[in-house]
Short mmCIF file of C-alpha atoms and ligand atoms in Angstrom, two decimals:
data_model
loop_
_atom_site.label_atom_id
_atom_site.label_comp_id
_atom_site.label_asym_id
_atom_site.label_seq_id
_atom_site.Cartn_x
_atom_site.Cartn_y
_atom_site.Cartn_z
CA MET W 28 124.63 105.61 135.14
CA ARG W 29 123.37 107.81 131.32
CA GLY W 30 121.70 105.95 129.35
CA ALA W 31 121.26 103.10 130.64
CA ILE W 32 117.29 101.75 130.39
CA GLU W 33 115.48 98.78 132.58
CA PHE W 34 112.25 97.47 132.73
CA LYS W 35 111.07 95.24 135.40
CA ASP W 36 107.81 92.98 134.78
CA VAL W 37 106.46 94.31 132.64
CA SER W 38 102.88 93.62 130.59
CA LYS W 39 100.58 95.37 128.66
CA ALA W 40 97.14 93.62 127.43
CA TYR W 41 94.44 94.06 124.95
CA ASP W 42 91.23 93.22 124.27
CA GLY W 43 92.25 88.75 123.57
CA THR W 44 95.79 89.78 124.09
CA LEU W 45 98.88 89.88 126.30
CA ALA W 46 101.25 91.56 123.84
CA LEU W 47 103.61 91.58 127.13
CA SER W 48 103.77 89.39 129.66
CA HIS W 49 105.90 90.79 132.51
CA PHE W 50 109.12 91.38 130.40
CA SER W 51 111.69 92.11 132.50
CA HIS W 52 115.72 93.26 131.19
CA ALA W 53 118.57 95.52 131.76
CA PHE W 54 120.02 97.95 128.52
CA ALA W 55 123.33 98.51 129.22
CA PRO W 56 123.96 102.06 128.06
CA ALA W 57 126.36 103.33 125.82
CA ARG W 58 125.06 100.64 123.73
CA VAL W 59 123.82 98.82 120.29
CA HIS W 60 120.55 96.46 121.06
CA ALA W 61 118.75 94.56 119.32
CA LEU W 62 115.49 93.32 120.21
CA MET W 63 113.82 90.71 117.88
CA GLY W 64 111.01 88.42 118.31
CA ARG W 65 108.26 87.39 115.03
CA ASN W 66 105.96 89.30 113.68
CA GLY W 67 103.62 89.82 116.64
CA SER W 68 106.05 88.74 119.76
CA GLY W 69 105.62 92.37 121.28
CA LYS W 70 109.08 94.45 120.19
CA SER W 71 106.76 97.22 119.38
CA THR W 72 104.59 97.41 122.25
CA ALA W 73 108.01 97.00 124.36
CA ILE W 74 109.06 100.57 122.78
CA LYS W 75 105.59 102.45 122.66
CA ILE W 76 106.57 101.88 126.25
CA LEU W 77 109.34 103.10 126.86
CA ALA W 78 108.53 105.83 123.92
CA GLY W 79 105.67 107.19 126.48
CA ALA W 80 102.94 106.34 123.78
CA VAL W 81 101.21 103.40 125.51
CA GLN W 82 101.09 103.57 128.71
CA PRO W 83 101.81 99.35 131.02
CA SER W 84 98.93 97.49 131.86
CA SER W 85 101.52 97.07 134.95
CA GLY W 86 105.43 96.52 135.61
CA THR W 87 107.95 99.59 136.13
CA MET W 88 110.64 101.02 133.90
CA SER W 89 113.83 102.81 135.12
CA VAL W 90 115.89 105.04 133.20
CA ASN W 91 119.51 106.00 134.80
CA GLY W 92 118.37 103.99 137.45
CA ARG W 93 115.88 106.62 138.12
CA GLU W 94 111.97 105.02 138.27
CA VAL W 95 109.86 106.78 135.39
CA SER W 96 106.55 106.86 134.00
CA PHE W 97 106.40 108.39 130.75
CA ALA W 98 102.42 109.16 130.68
CA THR W 99 102.47 110.91 127.09
CA PRO W 100 105.62 110.90 124.00
CA SER W 101 106.65 114.02 125.24
CA GLU W 102 107.98 113.40 128.89
CA ALA W 103 109.95 110.29 126.83
CA PHE W 104 111.64 113.51 124.93
CA ALA W 105 111.85 115.62 127.47
CA ALA W 106 113.90 112.52 129.47
CA GLY W 107 115.90 112.31 126.35
CA ILE W 108 114.30 109.36 124.86
CA VAL W 109 113.63 109.80 121.57
CA THR W 110 111.76 107.33 118.47
CA VAL W 111 110.97 106.71 115.18
CA HIS W 112 108.49 104.04 114.97
CA GLN W 113 106.85 101.41 112.88
CA GLU W 114 104.90 103.68 111.32
CA LEU W 115 105.96 106.71 109.96
CA SER W 116 104.39 109.98 110.95
CA LEU W 117 105.03 113.00 109.32
CA VAL W 118 102.94 115.35 108.04
CA PRO W 119 102.90 114.30 104.12
CA SER W 120 101.62 118.57 103.45
CA LEU W 121 104.24 120.09 104.93
CA SER W 122 107.66 120.32 103.63
CA VAL W 123 110.54 118.46 104.84
CA GLY W 124 112.24 121.22 107.28
CA GLU W 125 109.07 122.13 109.25
CA ASN W 126 108.59 118.01 109.73
CA ILE W 127 112.05 118.16 111.29
CA PHE W 128 111.39 120.92 113.57
CA LEU W 129 107.27 120.67 113.81
CA GLY W 130 106.71 122.40 117.53
CA ARG W 131 109.99 124.52 117.23
CA LEU W 132 110.22 126.39 114.14
CA PRO W 133 112.94 129.17 114.68
CA ARG W 134 111.92 132.26 115.49
CA ARG W 135 112.66 135.90 114.64
CA GLY W 136 110.48 138.15 116.16
CA ARG W 137 106.61 136.73 116.01
CA PHE W 138 107.72 134.75 112.74
CA VAL W 139 109.68 132.28 111.32
CA ASP W 140 112.78 132.27 110.20
CA TRP W 141 112.41 130.21 107.53
CA ALA W 142 115.33 130.79 105.84
CA GLU W 143 117.02 129.59 109.61
CA LEU W 144 114.76 126.31 109.49
CA HIS W 145 116.07 125.16 105.73
CA LYS W 146 119.64 126.38 106.22
CA ARG W 147 119.03 123.57 109.47
CA ALA W 148 117.30 120.89 108.22
CA ALA W 149 119.64 121.13 105.00
CA ALA W 150 123.19 120.70 107.19
CA LEU W 151 120.98 117.95 109.30
CA LEU W 152 119.94 116.56 105.50
CA THR W 153 123.52 115.97 104.35
CA GLU W 154 125.29 114.74 107.77
CA MET W 155 123.03 111.58 105.90
CA GLU W 156 123.86 112.66 102.90
CA LEU W 157 120.80 112.39 101.59
CA GLU W 158 120.06 114.84 98.62
CA ILE W 159 116.01 115.92 99.56
CA GLU W 160 115.54 120.12 99.46
CA PRO W 161 113.49 121.07 102.26
CA ARG W 162 111.24 122.62 100.90
CA ARG W 163 110.07 119.94 99.53
CA LEU W 164 106.62 118.59 100.35
CA VAL W 165 106.88 115.27 102.11
CA GLU W 166 104.34 113.46 100.32
CA THR W 167 106.48 113.52 96.74
CA LEU W 168 109.29 111.50 98.73
CA SER W 169 109.68 107.84 97.77
CA LEU W 170 108.73 105.93 101.16
CA GLY W 171 112.34 104.97 102.01
CA GLN W 172 113.21 109.58 101.63
CA GLN W 173 110.23 109.63 104.65
CA GLN W 174 112.06 106.79 107.05
CA MET W 175 115.40 108.36 106.35
CA VAL W 176 113.93 112.19 107.06
CA GLU W 177 112.36 110.05 110.07
CA ILE W 178 115.99 109.12 111.05
CA VAL W 179 117.06 112.89 110.38
CA LYS W 180 114.66 114.52 112.58
CA ALA W 181 114.99 112.47 115.26
CA MET W 182 118.74 112.52 114.96
CA SER W 183 118.50 116.32 116.24
CA PHE W 184 116.57 115.72 119.08
CA ALA W 185 120.45 115.32 120.32
CA PRO W 186 119.05 111.82 122.32
CA SER W 187 120.28 109.79 124.77
CA VAL W 188 118.64 107.06 124.57
CA LEU W 189 116.92 105.71 120.71
CA ILE W 190 114.55 103.87 120.54
CA LEU W 191 114.48 102.26 116.17
CA ASP W 192 111.29 100.39 115.13
CA GLU W 193 112.15 99.15 112.04
CA PRO W 194 114.04 102.01 110.57
CA THR W 195 116.01 100.06 107.52
CA SER W 196 112.32 98.21 106.05
CA ALA W 197 112.06 100.53 102.88
CA LEU W 198 116.37 101.49 103.26
CA ALA W 199 118.00 100.07 100.11
CA ALA W 200 121.49 99.18 101.09
CA ARG W 201 123.35 103.05 100.73
CA GLU W 202 121.05 104.00 102.97
CA VAL W 203 121.29 101.57 105.76
CA GLY W 204 125.01 101.94 105.47
CA HIS W 205 124.19 106.08 106.51
CA LEU W 206 122.05 105.25 109.41
CA PHE W 207 124.74 102.21 110.15
CA GLU W 208 127.44 104.89 109.95
CA LEU W 209 124.85 107.61 112.65
CA VAL W 210 123.98 104.76 115.06
CA ARG W 211 128.11 104.28 115.68
CA ARG W 212 128.87 107.63 115.92
CA LEU W 213 126.31 108.27 118.15
CA LYS W 214 127.37 104.98 120.34
CA ALA W 215 130.71 106.18 121.14
CA ARG W 216 129.44 109.74 121.88
CA GLY W 217 127.57 107.44 124.46
CA VAL W 218 124.23 107.35 122.82
CA THR W 219 122.31 104.03 124.16
CA VAL W 220 120.40 102.65 121.17
CA ILE W 221 117.31 99.79 120.89
CA TYR W 222 117.20 98.62 117.92
CA ILE W 223 114.42 96.39 116.38
CA THR W 224 114.99 94.85 112.94
CA HIS W 225 114.15 91.32 111.26
CA ARG W 226 117.22 91.74 108.87
CA MET W 227 119.42 89.28 110.55
CA ASN W 228 122.55 90.08 108.62
CA GLU W 229 122.46 93.44 110.01
CA LEU W 230 122.77 92.47 113.74
CA PHE W 231 126.00 91.44 112.97
CA GLU W 232 127.53 95.01 111.30
CA LEU W 233 126.15 97.10 114.45
CA ALA W 234 124.12 95.08 117.28
CA ASP W 235 126.26 94.87 120.80
CA THR W 236 123.76 92.42 123.03
CA CYS W 237 120.22 91.00 121.16
CA THR W 238 117.39 91.05 122.44
CA VAL W 239 115.04 88.25 121.80
CA VAL W 240 110.81 87.63 122.74
CA ARG W 241 107.96 85.99 121.99
CA ASP W 242 104.32 86.06 122.34
CA GLY W 243 104.86 87.97 125.19
CA HIS W 244 107.72 87.40 126.57
CA TYR W 245 111.19 87.73 127.35
CA VAL W 246 113.67 84.82 126.31
CA GLY W 247 116.72 86.25 126.90
CA THR W 248 119.42 88.17 125.99
CA ILE W 249 123.43 87.28 124.26
CA GLU W 250 126.29 89.38 123.10
CA ILE W 251 126.47 89.76 119.60
CA SER W 252 130.01 87.85 120.11
CA ASP W 253 128.67 84.80 120.75
CA ALA W 254 125.68 84.34 118.82
CA SER W 255 124.76 83.23 115.07
CA PRO W 256 122.59 83.51 112.86
CA ALA W 257 121.28 80.23 113.74
CA LYS W 258 121.25 80.45 117.67
CA ILE W 259 119.51 83.86 116.92
CA VAL W 260 116.56 81.87 115.23
CA GLU W 261 116.51 79.04 117.84
CA MET W 262 115.46 81.94 120.49
CA MET W 263 112.70 83.56 118.11
CA PHE W 264 111.15 80.81 116.39
CA GLY W 265 112.55 77.67 118.05
CA ASP W 266 112.76 76.70 114.89
CA VAL W 267 112.68 76.81 110.96
CA ALA W 268 112.63 75.04 107.55
CA LYS W 269 114.07 77.43 105.15
CA ALA W 270 111.80 77.40 102.42
CA SER W 271 112.91 74.92 99.47
CA ARG W 272 112.92 76.55 95.69
CA PRO W 273 110.94 74.00 93.99
CA ALA W 274 113.60 73.57 91.04
CA ARG W 275 113.16 76.20 88.72
CA ARG W 276 111.71 75.00 86.07
CA ALA W 277 111.75 76.45 82.76
CA VAL W 278 109.59 79.70 82.28
CA ASN W 279 108.22 79.40 78.67
CA ARG W 280 108.38 82.05 76.58
CA ALA W 281 106.31 81.52 73.60
CA ALA W 282 104.24 84.45 74.56
CA PRO W 283 104.32 87.33 77.15
CA VAL W 284 101.34 87.83 79.72
CA LEU W 285 102.33 91.13 79.66
CA SER W 286 104.31 92.94 77.56
CA VAL W 287 105.69 96.62 77.43
CA ARG W 288 107.40 98.99 74.79
CA HIS W 289 109.18 102.67 75.30
CA LEU W 290 107.40 103.47 79.27
CA SER W 291 108.16 106.81 80.29
CA ARG W 292 106.88 109.45 82.11
CA ALA W 293 109.21 112.33 83.66
CA PRO W 294 111.17 112.83 86.14
CA ALA W 295 110.58 108.97 87.11
CA PHE W 296 111.74 106.59 84.18
CA THR W 297 112.49 106.54 80.46
CA ASP W 298 112.55 104.54 77.88
CA ILE W 299 111.95 100.75 80.04
CA SER W 300 111.27 97.28 77.48
CA PHE W 301 110.14 94.41 78.65
CA GLU W 302 108.22 90.46 78.88
CA LEU W 303 107.31 89.43 81.84
CA TYR W 304 105.97 85.39 80.89
CA PRO W 305 103.60 82.26 82.47
CA GLY W 306 104.47 81.58 85.07
CA GLU W 307 106.98 83.83 86.09
CA VAL W 308 108.67 85.45 89.06
CA LEU W 309 110.53 88.58 87.65
CA GLY W 310 112.84 90.76 90.13
CA MET W 311 113.76 94.02 89.93
CA ALA W 312 116.64 95.62 91.41
CA GLY W 313 117.78 99.36 92.59
CA LEU W 314 118.86 101.89 94.82
CA LEU W 315 116.02 103.85 96.47
CA GLY W 316 114.14 105.97 93.49
CA ALA W 317 115.36 103.92 90.92
CA GLY W 318 112.49 104.19 89.58
CA ARG W 319 110.72 100.81 91.21
CA THR W 320 107.60 101.45 91.98
CA GLU W 321 107.05 103.95 89.59
CA VAL W 322 106.56 101.41 86.90
CA LEU W 323 105.13 99.37 88.69
CA ARG W 324 102.22 102.55 89.05
CA ALA W 325 102.17 103.30 85.65
CA ILE W 326 101.32 100.10 84.54
CA PHE W 327 98.59 99.41 87.51
CA GLY W 328 97.19 103.08 85.78
CA ALA W 329 97.36 105.00 89.18
CA ASP W 330 99.59 107.53 87.85
CA PRO W 331 99.48 108.35 83.69
CA LEU W 332 102.59 107.84 81.45
CA ASP W 333 103.88 110.26 78.90
CA SER W 334 104.59 107.77 76.63
CA GLY W 335 104.51 103.65 75.77
CA GLU W 336 103.00 100.51 74.87
CA ILE W 337 101.51 97.51 76.97
CA SER W 338 99.95 94.88 76.24
CA PHE W 339 98.25 92.69 79.11
CA ALA W 340 96.81 88.95 78.28
CA GLY W 341 97.47 89.62 74.43
CA GLN W 342 95.34 92.91 75.14
CA ARG W 343 96.29 96.37 73.83
CA VAL W 344 95.92 98.62 77.01
CA ASP W 345 95.47 102.55 75.57
CA LYS W 346 95.32 104.11 79.34
CA PRO W 347 95.78 101.77 82.14
CA THR W 348 92.81 103.21 84.63
CA PRO W 349 93.04 100.45 88.70
CA LYS W 350 89.49 99.36 87.61
CA ARG W 351 90.65 98.25 84.05
CA MET W 352 94.20 96.12 85.41
CA LYS W 353 92.28 94.93 88.16
CA ALA W 354 89.55 93.97 85.34
CA LEU W 355 91.70 92.17 83.56
CA GLY W 356 93.66 90.04 86.79
CA LEU W 357 96.00 91.71 87.94
CA GLY W 358 97.11 92.54 91.60
CA TYR W 359 98.88 96.02 92.76
CA THR W 360 100.14 95.38 96.90
CA PRO W 361 101.80 98.43 97.56
CA GLU W 362 104.89 98.90 99.61
CA ASN W 363 102.92 101.86 102.12
CA ARG W 364 100.06 99.18 103.80
CA LYS W 365 99.96 102.41 105.89
CA GLU W 366 98.50 104.40 103.00
CA VAL W 367 97.17 102.92 100.11
CA GLY W 368 97.31 99.21 100.82
CA LEU W 369 94.89 98.99 104.09
CA VAL W 370 91.88 100.48 105.46
CA GLN W 371 92.82 100.98 109.19
CA MET W 372 90.18 101.26 110.66
CA ALA W 373 88.70 98.65 108.77
CA ALA W 374 88.01 95.11 110.69
CA ILE W 375 89.86 92.94 109.68
CA HIS W 376 87.77 90.68 107.95
CA ASP W 377 87.21 93.53 105.55
CA ASN W 378 90.23 94.28 104.80
CA LEU W 379 91.64 90.65 103.20
CA ILE W 380 87.81 91.12 100.86
CA LEU W 381 88.23 94.72 99.99
CA ALA W 382 89.90 93.48 96.68
CA SER W 383 87.87 90.68 95.74
CA LEU W 384 84.38 92.21 96.52
CA ASP W 385 83.13 91.90 93.20
CA ARG W 386 84.08 88.17 92.63
CA VAL W 387 82.38 87.62 96.19
CA ALA W 388 79.11 88.74 95.95
CA ARG W 389 75.97 87.46 94.56
CA ALA W 390 73.86 90.53 92.65
CA GLY W 391 75.92 93.09 93.96
CA PHE W 392 74.86 92.04 97.53
CA THR W 393 77.61 90.60 100.33
CA ASN W 394 77.51 89.12 103.72
CA ARG W 395 80.43 87.90 106.16
CA ALA W 396 79.18 84.54 106.23
CA ARG W 397 79.52 84.85 102.54
CA GLU W 398 82.94 86.34 102.85
CA THR W 399 84.39 83.84 105.16
CA PRO W 400 86.06 80.93 103.31
CA SER W 401 87.95 83.80 101.96
CA VAL W 402 89.16 85.19 104.57
CA THR W 403 89.92 82.73 106.65
CA ARG W 404 92.37 80.55 104.36
CA GLN W 405 94.64 83.95 104.20
CA ILE W 406 94.37 84.05 107.58
CA ARG W 407 95.23 79.87 107.28
CA GLU W 408 97.73 80.05 104.19
CA LEU W 409 99.86 83.19 105.35
CA GLY W 410 98.86 82.35 109.14
CA ILE W 411 98.37 86.29 110.41
CA LYS W 412 98.33 86.36 113.99
CA VAL W 413 94.90 87.08 114.41
CA ALA W 414 92.97 87.52 118.19
CA ASP W 415 89.72 87.96 116.25
CA PRO W 416 89.04 88.86 112.33
CA LEU W 417 86.48 91.99 113.63
CA LEU W 418 89.06 93.51 115.02
CA PRO W 419 90.55 96.55 113.37
CA VAL W 420 93.52 95.40 111.27
CA SER W 421 95.40 98.90 112.92
CA THR W 422 95.21 96.39 116.25
CA LEU W 423 98.28 94.15 114.10
CA SER W 424 101.64 94.17 114.43
CA GLY W 425 103.41 95.70 111.22
CA GLY W 426 104.05 92.23 109.31
CA ASN W 427 100.65 91.14 110.22
CA GLN W 428 99.74 93.80 108.21
CA GLN W 429 101.92 93.49 105.59
CA LYS W 430 100.51 89.52 105.32
CA VAL W 431 97.31 91.15 104.77
CA VAL W 432 97.52 93.36 102.13
CA ILE W 433 99.24 90.15 100.70
CA GLY W 434 96.24 88.05 101.14
CA ASN W 435 93.42 90.77 100.20
CA TRP W 436 95.06 90.36 96.35
CA LEU W 437 94.97 86.43 96.78
CA ASN W 438 92.12 86.58 97.52
CA THR W 439 90.91 87.96 93.58
CA ALA W 440 93.09 84.72 91.67
CA PRO W 441 94.95 87.34 89.76
CA LYS W 442 96.76 85.97 86.52
CA VAL W 443 99.73 88.71 87.40
CA MET W 444 100.52 90.14 91.02
CA PHE W 445 102.80 92.68 91.46
CA PHE W 446 104.51 92.58 94.64
CA ASP W 447 106.68 95.75 95.85
CA GLU W 448 108.60 94.49 98.76
CA PRO W 449 106.28 92.65 100.19
CA SER W 450 108.48 90.82 102.67
CA ARG W 451 108.91 94.73 104.81
CA GLY W 452 108.77 94.07 108.42
CA VAL W 453 108.00 90.83 108.11
CA ASP W 454 109.42 88.11 109.91
CA LEU W 455 111.59 85.19 108.86
CA GLN W 456 109.88 82.32 109.39
CA ALA W 457 106.32 85.27 107.80
CA LYS W 458 108.77 85.48 104.73
CA GLN W 459 109.02 81.99 104.02
CA GLN W 460 105.50 81.21 103.79
CA ILE W 461 105.47 84.02 101.74
CA PHE W 462 107.67 83.21 99.08
CA GLU W 463 106.72 79.44 99.08
CA ILE W 464 102.73 80.21 98.23
CA MET W 465 104.50 82.88 95.84
CA TRP W 466 106.39 79.83 94.05
CA ALA W 467 102.73 77.87 94.42
CA GLU W 468 100.85 79.98 92.60
CA ALA W 469 103.25 80.27 89.98
CA ALA W 470 103.93 76.71 89.56
CA ALA W 471 100.00 77.42 89.05
CA GLY W 472 100.64 80.02 86.52
CA LEU W 473 100.55 82.88 88.27
CA SER W 474 102.59 86.04 87.08
CA SER W 475 104.62 88.06 89.60
CA ILE W 476 106.95 91.26 89.33
CA PHE W 477 108.87 90.88 92.46
CA VAL W 478 110.27 94.27 93.40
CA SER W 479 112.73 93.78 96.94
CA SER W 480 115.80 96.30 98.71
CA GLU W 481 117.62 92.83 100.15
CA LEU W 482 119.71 91.12 96.53
CA GLU W 483 120.22 88.15 98.59
CA GLU W 484 116.29 87.58 98.71
CA LEU W 485 115.51 88.61 94.70
CA LEU W 486 118.51 86.54 93.86
CA ASP W 487 116.63 83.36 96.19
CA VAL W 488 113.24 84.03 94.82
CA ALA W 489 112.78 85.39 90.91
CA ASP W 490 113.65 83.87 87.44
CA ARG W 491 115.14 86.63 86.24
CA ILE W 492 116.02 90.15 87.81
CA LEU W 493 115.49 93.16 85.57
CA VAL W 494 118.46 96.18 87.18
CA LEU W 495 117.05 99.83 87.48
CA HIS W 496 119.16 102.82 87.47
CA HIS W 497 118.06 106.37 87.36
CA GLY W 498 114.70 105.60 86.24
CA ARG W 499 116.70 103.64 83.23
CA LEU W 500 116.53 100.00 82.73
CA VAL W 501 120.63 98.94 82.37
CA ALA W 502 120.55 95.22 83.19
CA GLU W 503 118.83 92.03 82.59
CA VAL W 504 120.60 88.82 85.24
CA THR W 505 119.62 85.42 85.94
CA PRO W 506 119.98 84.00 89.70
CA GLN W 507 122.05 81.23 88.17
CA THR W 508 124.66 83.12 86.66
CA THR W 509 125.33 86.16 88.84
CA ASN W 510 126.25 86.95 93.12
CA LEU W 511 125.72 89.43 95.40
CA THR W 512 128.33 91.51 94.96
CA GLU W 513 127.53 92.07 90.82
CA LEU W 514 124.44 92.80 92.14
CA TYR W 515 124.82 94.97 94.19
CA GLN W 516 127.38 96.54 91.81
CA LEU W 517 124.63 97.12 89.39
CA CYS W 518 121.96 98.85 91.30
CA MET W 519 125.26 100.63 92.41
CA GLU W 520 127.03 102.46 89.65
CA GLY W 521 124.13 100.87 86.78
CA HIS W 522 127.12 98.55 85.18
CA PRO W 523 129.14 95.33 85.67
N1 LIG B 6 95.55 97.93 119.44
C1 LIG B 6 95.78 96.95 120.20
N2 LIG B 6 94.89 95.99 120.31
C2 LIG B 6 94.83 95.04 119.63
N3 LIG B 6 96.03 94.76 119.91
C3 LIG B 6 96.41 94.17 119.57
C4 LIG B 6 97.37 96.11 119.68
N4 LIG B 6 98.34 96.76 119.65
C5 LIG B 6 99.14 95.96 119.22
N5 LIG B 6 98.32 94.59 119.57
C6 LIG B 6 98.05 92.58 119.58
O1 LIG B 6 100.00 92.88 120.29
C7 LIG B 6 100.54 92.39 120.51
C8 LIG B 6 101.97 92.52 120.28
O2 LIG B 6 102.06 93.26 118.97
P1 LIG B 6 103.57 94.19 118.80
O3 LIG B 6 102.58 95.57 117.84
O4 LIG B 6 103.99 95.09 120.04
O5 LIG B 6 104.28 93.05 117.77
P2 LIG B 6 105.72 93.64 117.33
O6 LIG B 6 106.99 91.92 117.86
O7 LIG B 6 106.31 94.45 116.63
O8 LIG B 6 105.70 92.42 115.12
P3 LIG B 6 105.57 92.84 114.06
O9 LIG B 6 107.39 91.80 113.93
O10 LIG B 6 105.23 92.05 112.89
O11 LIG B 6 106.40 94.52 114.42
C9 LIG B 6 100.20 91.63 119.02
O12 LIG B 6 99.55 90.39 118.32
C10 LIG B 6 99.20 92.56 118.25
O13 LIG B 6 97.69 91.93 117.38
MG1 LIG B 7 106.16 96.03 115.17
#
């Protein structure tokens, strides 16, 4: 049977952690199988083993009824198994086209046939309705666009088994729609798909079955036609209480803590003006490329502005720099934790104290003992699953890395926080914990700007929502008087 995959008693032990424990399951061919479980439950480990990226400690696998073991990713490739991993693997300094055809560039004689390369890349991109020029360097793309390029690349291998590890975590609604169409087409052609996500609604749109792992153990599999969100949550967690939002407080609009006027930076955004008030959670909605991240980066001083004025905590800031803004009390958790949020090789401990070193140190000196209370506090409050805080942050599961990024900034006791997609890759329970922390901090006076591609989340969490469309601020809405369809329409079209 083409595309049938079976795990038999597969385990994977790392120092101090049993990431996967006696996992057995058969994935039937030509279906879409969701793989779910909380952060750190072993999902990525299971698919890394199947993809040849990691070696199992014990157990076997079979593909199409034949036993296999992949020593390297290329062996898995040769067997038709193509994987889009959770942490993206594009080469930033190469073009989109080169990345798609890396290692198999079309040639004419001894030379790379660039015209052919760009033609083929353009055809693949167009099939996904992506308006990305194949000659563009990957480093100039947003995280979501990079995610799409990685998916296009995977498709170009014509896989018989396609594994997607949280492919939509940085995508907005429209791109998710394109991806889903594509996955359905592949399924119709007989491709087996294993799909990891933390977005519950995606299961019911796309998946045929749902397999749940918990603490490295296989919990069970159900047909989506027999499943309900409540049932799946129960399989994953036992039970999760939905975070109860404290009653919405009237925000005091006497004096804004942050005020921006006519901010422009071509071509990303134009004439952006808004206020952020003490204790307010201000949502920011928009499609991929609408300019949300770019606006935050410019206010934080990470990118220069063409024009505009910023006032922060009562002070006019002429030329913001990250250092100056941080000193004034602004914290920023970026959407791309791999690039800018974390030092992958450094210890979890060090990553949690990175931003607040100057607060913790006395006369310029610090040591682990002095830092430990701040580190322990964030591990406890954010429920970060760590075996040992002195291990490199790269040993954490994706969702737990995300929590480290947030904990690092909360340790700076900021006045204002910019949360750029804070729940990216974070499981349902951890998400609720992050929202509870945002609300609790807001009640204590922290103001925040919250960017999310999940509109339901914005409506749940924010006091007020700004909508960006093609780099312009096109609307401001209140969650109490706006529904999901209206907000979606604003993001898509830029008007009601
Ligand atoms: N290289 C490593 N060294 C040590 N421990 C590791 C390593 N890689 C993963 N682990 C541990 O294995 C466990 C399972 O991790 P895995 O990445 O499979 O989780 P996941 O289910 O994909 O989670 P998420 O939803 O957060 O991505 C975690 O406890 C993680 O810390
Ligand atoms: Mg993972």
